[in-house]
Coordinates of C-alpha atoms in Angstrom, one line a residue:
X4 CA -37.1 -48.1 -4.9
X5 CA -36.8 -46.2 -8.5
X6 CA -39.6 -43.4 -8.7
X7 CA -40.0 -42.1 -12.4
X8 CA -41.7 -38.8 -12.6
X9 CA -43.4 -38.7 -16.1
X10 CA -46.2 -35.9 -15.3
X11 CA -44.7 -33.7 -17.6
X12 CA -46.4 -35.4 -20.2
X13 CA -49.8 -33.5 -21.8
X14 CA -53.0 -36.0 -22.0
X15 CA -56.3 -35.1 -22.5
X16 CA -58.4 -37.0 -20.1
X17 CA -61.6 -36.2 -21.8
X18 CA -63.4 -39.6 -22.2
X19 CA -60.4 -41.3 -20.9
X20 CA -62.4 -43.1 -17.9
X21 CA -65.1 -44.1 -20.2
X22 CA -62.3 -45.4 -22.9
X23 CA -60.6 -47.6 -20.2
X24 CA -63.9 -48.9 -18.8
X25 CA -65.3 -49.7 -22.1
X26 CA -61.7 -51.9 -22.5
X27 CA -62.3 -53.4 -19.1
X28 CA -65.7 -54.3 -19.6
X29 CA -66.7 -54.4 -23.5
X30 CA -67.8 -58.0 -22.7
X31 CA -69.7 -57.9 -19.6
X32 CA -72.5 -55.7 -20.4
X33 CA -71.2 -53.1 -17.5
X34 CA -71.4 -49.8 -18.8
X35 CA -70.4 -46.3 -17.1
X36 CA -73.1 -44.4 -15.1
X37 CA -75.4 -47.5 -14.7
X38 CA -76.8 -48.0 -11.4
X39 CA -76.7 -51.4 -9.5
X40 CA -80.3 -52.0 -10.4
X41 CA -79.4 -51.7 -13.9
X42 CA -76.6 -54.1 -13.9
X43 CA -76.9 -57.5 -16.2
X44 CA -78.3 -60.4 -14.8
X45 CA -76.4 -63.6 -16.3
X46 CA -74.7 -66.5 -14.3
X47 CA -71.5 -64.6 -14.3
X48 CA -73.2 -61.5 -12.7
X49 CA -74.4 -60.9 -9.2
X50 CA -76.1 -58.1 -7.4
X51 CA -75.1 -58.5 -3.2
X52 CA -77.0 -57.2 -0.7
X53 CA -75.5 -53.4 1.0
X54 CA -72.7 -53.5 2.7
X55 CA -73.6 -53.0 6.4
X56 CA -71.1 -50.3 7.3
X57 CA -72.5 -47.9 4.7
X58 CA -75.2 -45.4 6.7
X59 CA -78.8 -45.3 5.0
X60 CA -77.9 -42.1 4.0
X61 CA -74.9 -43.6 1.9
X62 CA -76.5 -47.0 0.2
X63 CA -73.9 -49.0 -2.1
X64 CA -74.3 -52.2 -3.6
X65 CA -71.6 -54.8 -4.7
X66 CA -71.3 -56.2 -8.1
X67 CA -69.4 -59.0 -8.6
X68 CA -68.4 -59.8 -12.4
X69 CA -66.6 -62.8 -14.3
X70 CA -64.8 -61.0 -17.2
X71 CA -62.3 -63.4 -19.2
X72 CA -61.6 -60.4 -21.5
X73 CA -59.9 -58.2 -19.1
X74 CA -60.2 -59.9 -15.6
X75 CA -61.1 -63.0 -13.9
X76 CA -63.1 -61.6 -11.7
X77 CA -64.0 -57.8 -10.6
X78 CA -65.9 -56.3 -7.5
X79 CA -67.7 -52.9 -8.7
X80 CA -68.8 -50.9 -6.2
X81 CA -72.4 -48.4 -7.3
X82 CA -74.5 -45.7 -5.4
X83 CA -78.2 -46.6 -6.1
X84 CA -77.9 -43.0 -7.3
X85 CA -75.3 -41.5 -9.6
X86 CA -73.8 -44.2 -11.2
X87 CA -70.1 -46.2 -10.4
X88 CA -68.3 -44.7 -7.6
X89 CA -65.6 -47.2 -7.5
X90 CA -64.1 -50.2 -9.4
X91 CA -61.3 -52.9 -8.0
X92 CA -60.4 -55.2 -10.2
X93 CA -58.3 -58.3 -9.3
X94 CA -56.0 -60.1 -11.7
X95 CA -56.6 -57.8 -14.4
X96 CA -55.3 -58.6 -17.3
X97 CA -54.1 -55.0 -18.7
X98 CA -50.4 -54.2 -17.9
X99 CA -48.8 -51.0 -17.9
X100 CA -48.3 -50.7 -21.6
X101 CA -51.9 -51.4 -22.3
X102 CA -53.0 -48.9 -19.7
X103 CA -50.6 -45.8 -20.9
X104 CA -52.1 -46.7 -24.7
X105 CA -55.4 -46.1 -23.2
X106 CA -54.7 -43.3 -20.3
X107 CA -51.1 -42.0 -21.5
X108 CA -48.2 -42.0 -19.0
X109 CA -48.6 -42.4 -15.8
X110 CA -48.8 -39.3 -13.3
X111 CA -46.1 -41.4 -11.3
X112 CA -44.2 -44.8 -12.2
X113 CA -42.7 -46.6 -8.8
X114 CA -40.4 -50.0 -9.7
X115 CA -39.0 -52.4 -7.1
X116 CA -37.6 -55.5 -7.1
X117 CA -41.5 -57.0 -6.2
X118 CA -43.7 -55.0 -8.7
X119 CA -44.6 -52.2 -10.5
X120 CA -47.3 -49.5 -9.4
X121 CA -48.5 -46.6 -11.2
X122 CA -50.8 -43.8 -10.7
X123 CA -53.1 -41.9 -13.4
X124 CA -54.8 -38.8 -12.3
X125 CA -57.8 -39.0 -14.5
X126 CA -60.4 -36.0 -14.1
X127 CA -61.8 -36.6 -11.1
X128 CA -60.7 -40.4 -11.0
X129 CA -57.6 -41.8 -9.2
X130 CA -56.3 -45.1 -11.3
X131 CA -53.7 -47.0 -9.3
X132 CA -52.1 -49.9 -11.0
X133 CA -50.4 -52.4 -8.9
X134 CA -48.2 -55.8 -10.1
X135 CA -46.9 -57.1 -7.0
X136 CA -48.1 -60.5 -6.4
X137 CA -51.6 -60.0 -7.6
X138 CA -52.3 -57.9 -10.6
X139 CA -54.9 -55.4 -9.5
X140 CA -56.3 -51.9 -11.2
X141 CA -58.4 -49.5 -8.8
X142 CA -60.4 -46.7 -10.1
X143 CA -61.3 -44.1 -6.9
X144 CA -63.8 -41.4 -7.4
X145 CA -63.6 -38.7 -5.5
X146 CA -66.8 -39.5 -3.3
X147 CA -65.9 -43.2 -3.2
X148 CA -62.5 -42.5 -1.8
X149 CA -63.9 -40.8 1.3
X150 CA -66.2 -43.8 2.1
X151 CA -64.3 -46.6 1.0
X152 CA -60.6 -45.9 1.7
X153 CA -61.4 -43.3 4.8
X154 CA -58.5 -44.4 7.0
X155 CA -55.8 -44.5 4.0
X156 CA -57.0 -42.5 1.0
X157 CA -59.4 -39.9 1.9
X158 CA -60.0 -38.5 -1.5
X159 CA -58.0 -38.0 -4.8
X160 CA -57.2 -34.5 -6.3
X161 CA -55.0 -33.8 -9.4
X162 CA -51.2 -34.2 -7.8
X163 CA -52.3 -34.8 -4.4
X164 CA -53.0 -38.1 -2.4
X165 CA -55.2 -37.3 0.8
X166 CA -54.9 -39.4 4.2
X167 CA -56.6 -39.1 6.9
X168 CA -55.3 -37.2 10.1
X169 CA -58.1 -37.9 12.5
X170 CA -58.6 -34.5 12.9
X171 CA -61.7 -32.8 12.0
X172 CA -61.1 -32.0 8.4
X173 CA -57.9 -31.7 8.1
X174 CA -56.2 -33.8 5.5
X175 CA -52.5 -34.8 5.1
X176 CA -51.5 -35.0 1.2
X177 CA -48.8 -36.3 -0.9
X178 CA -47.5 -34.7 -3.5
X179 CA -46.9 -37.2 -6.2
X180 CA -44.5 -35.5 -7.9
X181 CA -42.0 -34.7 -4.5
X182 CA -43.9 -37.4 -2.6
X183 CA -43.5 -35.1 0.3
X184 CA -46.3 -34.5 2.8
X185 CA -48.2 -31.7 4.1
X186 CA -51.3 -30.5 5.4
X187 CA -54.8 -30.0 3.3
X188 CA -58.0 -27.9 5.0
X189 CA -60.7 -30.1 3.2
X190 CA -63.6 -27.6 4.2
X191 CA -61.8 -24.4 2.8
X192 CA -60.2 -26.6 0.0
X193 CA -57.1 -25.1 0.3
X194 CA -53.4 -26.2 1.5
X195 CA -52.3 -25.4 4.6
X196 CA -48.3 -26.1 4.6
X197 CA -46.1 -26.9 1.9
X198 CA -44.9 -30.3 1.0
X199 CA -41.9 -30.6 3.4
X200 CA -42.5 -33.6 5.4
X201 CA -41.1 -37.0 5.0
X202 CA -43.6 -39.1 7.3
X203 CA -46.4 -38.1 9.6
X204 CA -48.4 -39.7 12.5
X205 CA -52.0 -38.9 13.2
X206 CA -53.5 -35.3 15.3
X207 CA -54.3 -36.4 18.8
X208 CA -57.7 -35.0 19.8
X209 CA -56.2 -31.8 20.8
X210 CA -55.0 -31.3 17.4
X211 CA -51.2 -31.9 17.4
X212 CA -49.3 -34.9 15.0
X213 CA -45.8 -36.0 14.9
X214 CA -44.2 -35.1 11.4
X215 CA -40.4 -36.1 10.5
X216 CA -38.5 -33.7 8.7
X217 CA -34.6 -34.2 7.3
X218 CA -34.5 -37.5 8.9
X219 CA -35.8 -36.0 12.7
X220 CA -39.7 -35.6 14.0
X221 CA -41.0 -33.1 15.9
X222 CA -44.7 -31.8 16.5
X223 CA -47.1 -29.2 14.8
X224 CA -50.5 -28.3 15.7
X225 CA -53.5 -28.7 13.1
X226 CA -52.6 -25.0 11.4
X227 CA -49.2 -26.3 10.6
X228 CA -47.4 -24.5 13.1
X229 CA -44.2 -26.4 14.6
X230 CA -45.0 -26.9 18.3
X231 CA -41.9 -28.9 19.1
X232 CA -38.8 -28.9 17.2
X233 CA -37.3 -31.9 15.3
X234 CA -35.5 -33.4 17.9
X235 CA -36.3 -36.8 17.9
X236 CA -35.4 -39.8 15.9
X237 CA -38.8 -41.5 16.3
X238 CA -42.1 -40.4 17.5
X239 CA -45.4 -41.3 18.4
X240 CA -48.7 -39.6 18.7
X241 CA -49.8 -38.2 22.1
X242 CA -51.6 -39.9 24.8
X243 CA -53.5 -38.0 27.3
X244 CA -50.4 -35.2 27.8
X245 CA -47.5 -37.4 26.8
X246 CA -46.0 -38.8 23.6
X247 CA -43.3 -41.5 23.1
X248 CA -40.0 -40.3 21.9
X249 CA -36.8 -42.1 20.8
X250 CA -33.4 -40.8 20.8
X251 CA -30.1 -42.4 20.3
X252 CA -32.4 -46.0 19.9
X253 CA -33.6 -45.9 23.4
X254 CA -37.2 -44.7 24.2
X255 CA -39.0 -42.2 26.8
X256 CA -41.4 -39.7 27.1
X257 CA -42.0 -35.8 26.7
X258 CA -44.6 -33.6 27.9
X259 CA -46.7 -31.1 25.2
X260 CA -43.9 -28.7 26.0
X261 CA -41.6 -30.9 24.7
X262 CA -40.1 -31.7 27.8
X263 CA -38.9 -35.1 29.2
X264 CA -41.2 -36.5 31.6
X265 CA -39.4 -39.9 31.0
X266 CA -35.5 -39.9 29.9
X267 CA -35.0 -41.7 26.9
X268 CA -33.1 -44.8 28.7
X269 CA -35.6 -47.4 28.4
X270 CA -35.9 -50.9 25.3
X271 CA -39.4 -50.4 25.2
X272 CA -41.9 -47.5 26.6
X273 CA -45.7 -47.9 26.5
X274 CA -48.6 -45.5 27.2
X275 CA -52.0 -46.7 28.9
X276 CA -54.6 -44.6 26.8
X277 CA -57.3 -44.9 29.6
X278 CA -55.4 -43.9 32.7
X279 CA -52.2 -43.2 31.0
X280 CA -49.3 -44.5 33.1
X281 CA -46.5 -44.5 31.3
X282 CA -44.8 -48.4 31.4
X283 CA -41.4 -49.1 30.8
X284 CA -39.1 -52.0 30.1
X285 CA -35.5 -51.6 30.5
X286 CA -32.7 -53.9 28.6
X287 CA -33.0 -56.3 31.4
X288 CA -36.4 -57.1 30.5
X289 CA -37.8 -55.4 33.7
X290 CA -40.7 -53.6 33.6
X291 CA -41.5 -50.4 35.5
X292 CA -44.4 -47.6 35.9
X293 CA -44.5 -43.8 35.7
X294 CA -47.2 -41.5 35.9
X295 CA -47.8 -38.8 33.3
X296 CA -45.9 -36.2 35.1
X297 CA -43.1 -38.4 35.1
X298 CA -43.1 -39.8 38.9
X299 CA -41.9 -43.2 39.1
X300 CA -44.6 -45.7 40.7
X301 CA -42.9 -48.9 40.1
X302 CA -38.6 -48.9 39.5
X303 CA -37.8 -50.9 36.8
X304 CA -35.7 -53.5 38.8
X305 CA -31.4 -52.6 38.2
X306 CA -30.3 -54.6 41.4
X307 CA -30.4 -57.5 43.4
X308 CA -32.3 -55.4 46.0
X309 CA -35.6 -54.2 43.5
X310 CA -38.3 -56.5 42.6
X311 CA -37.9 -58.1 39.0
X312 CA -41.6 -57.3 37.6
X313 CA -41.6 -59.2 34.0
X314 CA -45.0 -57.4 32.7
X315 CA -47.3 -54.6 34.2
X316 CA -50.7 -54.7 33.2
X317 CA -53.5 -51.8 34.0
X318 CA -56.5 -53.5 35.5
X319 CA -59.7 -51.1 36.8
X320 CA -57.2 -48.0 37.5
X321 CA -54.3 -50.3 39.2
X322 CA -50.8 -51.2 38.0
X323 CA -50.4 -55.3 38.2
X324 CA -46.7 -56.0 38.3
X325 CA -46.3 -59.7 37.3
X326 CA -43.4 -61.9 39.3
X327 CA -41.7 -64.6 38.2
X328 CA -44.2 -67.6 38.8
X329 CA -47.2 -65.3 37.2
X330 CA -48.5 -63.8 40.4
X331 CA -48.9 -60.4 40.9
X332 CA -48.0 -57.0 43.3
X333 CA -50.4 -54.8 42.7
X334 CA -50.0 -50.4 42.9
X335 CA -52.2 -48.1 43.0
X336 CA -52.4 -44.6 41.2
X337 CA -49.4 -43.2 43.8
X338 CA -47.4 -46.0 43.4
X339 CA -48.6 -47.6 47.1
X340 CA -48.5 -51.3 46.9
X341 CA -51.9 -52.7 48.0
X342 CA -51.9 -55.5 50.7
X343 CA -48.0 -55.0 50.9
X344 CA -48.3 -58.1 53.6
X345 CA -49.2 -60.8 51.4
X346 CA -46.5 -62.5 48.9
X347 CA -48.6 -61.9 46.0
X348 CA -52.1 -62.3 44.7
X349 CA -53.5 -63.8 41.4
X350 CA -55.2 -61.6 38.6
X351 CA -59.1 -61.1 39.4
X352 CA -61.7 -63.4 38.0
X353 CA -65.3 -63.1 38.5
X354 CA -64.6 -60.4 40.8
X355 CA -62.3 -62.1 43.0
X356 CA -58.5 -62.1 43.6
X357 CA -56.7 -65.2 45.6
X358 CA -54.3 -64.0 48.0
X359 CA -51.0 -65.6 49.6
X360 CA -50.3 -64.4 52.7
X361 CA -46.7 -65.5 54.2
X362 CA -48.7 -68.2 56.1
X363 CA -52.3 -68.7 54.7
X364 CA -54.3 -68.5 51.7
X365 CA -57.6 -65.9 51.4
X366 CA -59.6 -64.0 48.7
X367 CA -60.1 -60.3 48.5
X368 CA -62.6 -58.1 46.1
X369 CA -62.1 -56.4 42.9
X370 CA -60.6 -53.3 44.9
X371 CA -58.4 -56.2 46.8
X372 CA -60.1 -55.9 50.1
X373 CA -59.8 -58.9 52.0
X374 CA -63.5 -60.6 52.1
X375 CA -62.1 -63.9 53.2
X376 CA -62.1 -65.0 56.7
X377 CA -61.0 -68.4 56.6
X378 CA -57.2 -69.5 56.6
X379 CA -56.6 -72.0 53.9
X380 CA -53.3 -73.7 53.1
X381 CA -53.9 -73.3 49.5
X382 CA -57.2 -72.0 46.9
X383 CA -58.3 -71.8 44.0
X384 CA -59.5 -69.3 41.7
X385 CA -63.5 -68.5 41.7
X386 CA -65.0 -70.7 38.8
X387 CA -66.2 -69.1 35.7
X388 CA -69.0 -71.1 35.8
X389 CA -70.4 -70.5 39.2
X390 CA -70.5 -68.7 42.0
X391 CA -68.3 -71.6 44.0
X392 CA -64.9 -72.0 44.5
X393 CA -63.1 -75.2 45.5
X394 CA -60.4 -74.7 48.2
X395 CA -57.9 -76.8 50.1
X396 CA -58.2 -77.0 53.9
X397 CA -56.3 -78.2 56.8
X398 CA -58.1 -79.8 59.8
X399 CA -56.4 -81.3 62.3
X400 CA -53.5 -82.1 59.8
X401 CA -56.2 -84.1 57.7
X402 CA -56.4 -82.8 53.8
X403 CA -60.2 -81.8 53.0
X404 CA -61.2 -79.6 50.4
X405 CA -64.4 -77.7 51.0
X406 CA -66.6 -75.9 48.2
X407 CA -67.3 -72.3 49.3
X408 CA -69.6 -69.5 48.0
X409 CA -68.1 -65.8 48.1
X410 CA -70.1 -65.7 51.7
X411 CA -67.7 -68.7 52.6
X412 CA -70.9 -70.7 53.4
X413 CA -69.9 -74.2 52.3
X414 CA -71.4 -76.0 49.9
X415 CA -69.6 -79.5 50.2
X416 CA -66.9 -81.1 51.7
X417 CA -64.4 -83.2 49.5
X418 CA -61.4 -85.8 50.6
X419 CA -58.6 -87.3 49.5
X420 CA -58.8 -89.4 46.6
X421 CA -56.8 -92.8 46.7
X422 CA -53.3 -92.2 47.9
X423 CA -52.2 -88.3 46.5
X424 CA -53.2 -85.1 47.9
X425 CA -56.3 -83.6 46.2
X426 CA -57.5 -80.8 44.6
X427 CA -60.2 -79.6 43.3
X428 CA -59.5 -76.5 41.3
X429 CA -62.6 -75.5 40.2
X430 CA -66.4 -76.1 41.4
X431 CA -70.0 -74.5 40.1
X432 CA -73.4 -75.0 41.8
X433 CA -73.3 -78.9 41.2
X434 CA -69.9 -80.0 40.7
X435 CA -66.4 -79.9 41.6
X436 CA -64.5 -80.4 38.6
X437 CA -60.6 -80.5 38.1
X438 CA -57.0 -82.4 39.1
X439 CA -56.1 -84.8 41.5
X440 CA -52.7 -84.6 41.7
X441 CA -49.4 -86.1 43.4
X442 CA -47.1 -84.0 45.9
X443 CA -44.7 -83.1 42.8
X444 CA -47.5 -81.8 41.0
X445 CA -48.3 -84.8 38.2
X446 CA -51.8 -84.9 37.3
X447 CA -53.2 -88.3 37.7
X448 CA -56.8 -88.2 37.9
X449 CA -59.5 -85.7 35.7
X450 CA -62.8 -85.7 36.4
X451 CA -66.1 -84.2 38.3
X452 CA -67.3 -84.6 41.7
X453 CA -71.1 -84.8 42.7
X454 CA -71.3 -82.1 45.3
X455 CA -74.6 -83.9 46.8
X456 CA -72.9 -87.4 47.3
X457 CA -69.1 -86.8 47.0
X458 CA -69.2 -89.2 44.1
X459 CA -65.8 -89.1 41.7
X460 CA -66.0 -89.8 38.1
X461 CA -62.9 -89.8 36.3
X462 CA -62.9 -88.4 32.8
X463 CA -59.9 -88.0 30.0
X464 CA -60.8 -84.6 29.7
X465 CA -63.3 -82.0 31.4
X466 CA -64.8 -78.8 29.4
X467 CA -67.3 -76.6 31.4
X468 CA -69.3 -74.7 28.6
X469 CA -69.6 -70.9 29.3
X470 CA -72.9 -69.4 29.5
X471 CA -74.3 -72.8 31.0
X472 CA -74.8 -75.3 33.2
X473 CA -73.3 -77.7 31.3
X474 CA -70.0 -79.5 31.0
X475 CA -68.6 -81.6 28.0
X476 CA -66.7 -85.0 29.1
X477 CA -64.1 -86.9 27.1
X478 CA -63.6 -90.8 28.1
X479 CA -60.3 -92.4 27.7
X480 CA -61.6 -93.7 24.2
X481 CA -61.9 -90.1 23.0
X482 CA -65.6 -90.4 22.7
X483 CA -67.5 -87.5 24.4
X484 CA -70.6 -87.0 27.1
X485 CA -72.5 -84.2 28.7
X486 CA -73.5 -83.2 32.3
X487 CA -76.0 -80.8 32.6
X488 CA -75.7 -79.2 36.1
X489 CA -75.5 -82.6 38.4
X490 CA -76.7 -84.9 35.9
X491 CA -74.9 -86.9 33.0
X492 CA -77.4 -86.1 30.4
X493 CA -75.6 -88.2 27.4
X494 CA -73.2 -91.1 28.0
X495 CA -69.7 -91.1 26.4
X496 CA -70.5 -92.3 23.1
X497 CA -70.5 -89.5 20.8
X498 CA -67.6 -88.9 18.2
X499 CA -68.2 -84.8 18.8
X500 CA -69.8 -82.4 21.0
X501 CA -69.9 -79.0 20.3
X502 CA -71.8 -75.9 21.5
X503 CA -72.9 -72.7 19.0
X504 CA -76.3 -70.3 18.8
X505 CA -77.9 -71.8 22.2
X506 CA -77.7 -75.3 21.2
X507 CA -75.5 -78.5 21.5
X508 CA -74.6 -80.8 18.3
X509 CA -74.1 -84.2 18.9
X510 CA -72.7 -86.3 16.3
X511 CA -72.1 -90.4 16.6
X512 CA -71.3 -91.6 13.3
X513 CA -73.4 -90.5 10.4
X514 CA -75.9 -89.5 12.8
X515 CA -76.5 -86.2 14.5
X516 CA -79.2 -84.4 16.5
X517 CA -79.1 -81.3 18.9
X518 CA -80.0 -80.8 22.2
X519 CA -81.0 -77.3 23.9
X520 CA -80.0 -77.2 27.9
X521 CA -82.6 -75.7 30.0

């Protein structure tokens, strides 16, 4: 990218903004200083409603204008009091030469293969022209920049662009002559540090931020004092008491004194923002975990004696280490494995885990306390649509499925279908639904079973509807029907059935109707 500094050109900005506005909107009826209520009413002009993300103390209306002279269309934002605050023109027909003729030479002119960007500082207005795919022109006043671009451009002042730092009244500024960054105190309206940084990160709540200088990253406080020297190839903001840093192409983590708590020897490092576990992945794609003091909780496998974990999730303050088969070992904050006698557990669903012991299956609560007393040969998750679970149980060598609740009360006993071992992965209070499969895992049936009669109804697809006691079923023909509780409320004659806003929408040919479940 080439950057041309043209700021030496002295150009009076008296009335320049008004002249620019007149050029852009001379035939639209829009003028400088007008409020939303004053904008002209025509087929090409529409006043929008106040935006929801503005506070009651900061109302703003949106005006969309078609202007064939200067722009195909434009979004203009007005204060209800005080007139125009922000303009954003899309597909602006004005080019750099036209804008230069009106506004003088840009303060900064950037050119790259993808397009052109130019900045003008006009009184208290920042104009940004961009020709990169779409041609746009943005005009910011200081007040509107604070509100509309709070995460990107906090305000515009002559010679400086200011960006949100995430910390109190402190902003990052960028000198548009040197393109270096420094700290600016908006409350005192003063520059805290000279513009000497090449890049920056956000401040954490304790007031430390990463900065890049001369190709290396370090950390400063909100007063601009260097706390950790520029030692790192990469650096991220602190999360809790640790921050991720890069060195020699690898990643590690440091404390607030700059000491390594995790050596930079990993391919990837993450910090959990809620419990501050440091999760690491080595070059063999195996995951491990440390606490924020550098104590290893789970070792990232390096040899055949270690467990190979493909990912680590943090749920309810516990570490779920994923095995190759999609099941998990669970560790607490000290690195102790919960249920060490089990082969694995599943992720919790509706407050319960399925637990695979060496010779049987059972279930545990959200805290990994075993609450199931029966010993099953196979077991499903607890259903998302009810309190019951379908589970495979071996009694006297005969394959039988029992539908139970969390207290292991048997709601219904289900049997083999045809010549195949049968599994019912899910159940609610009225119906079991799921698969009948062969010993090789091939699905041969999909349907629902009435828990009172044991009657099986086969379908091509079965889709329980969250938040209801209903189930959409699809026949082999592709037509759909609807179960409510244990009744087939609508036969499979509908082209489409959908659910939104508490109502089912059923379509059959040119006709449609709605149905509100009980």
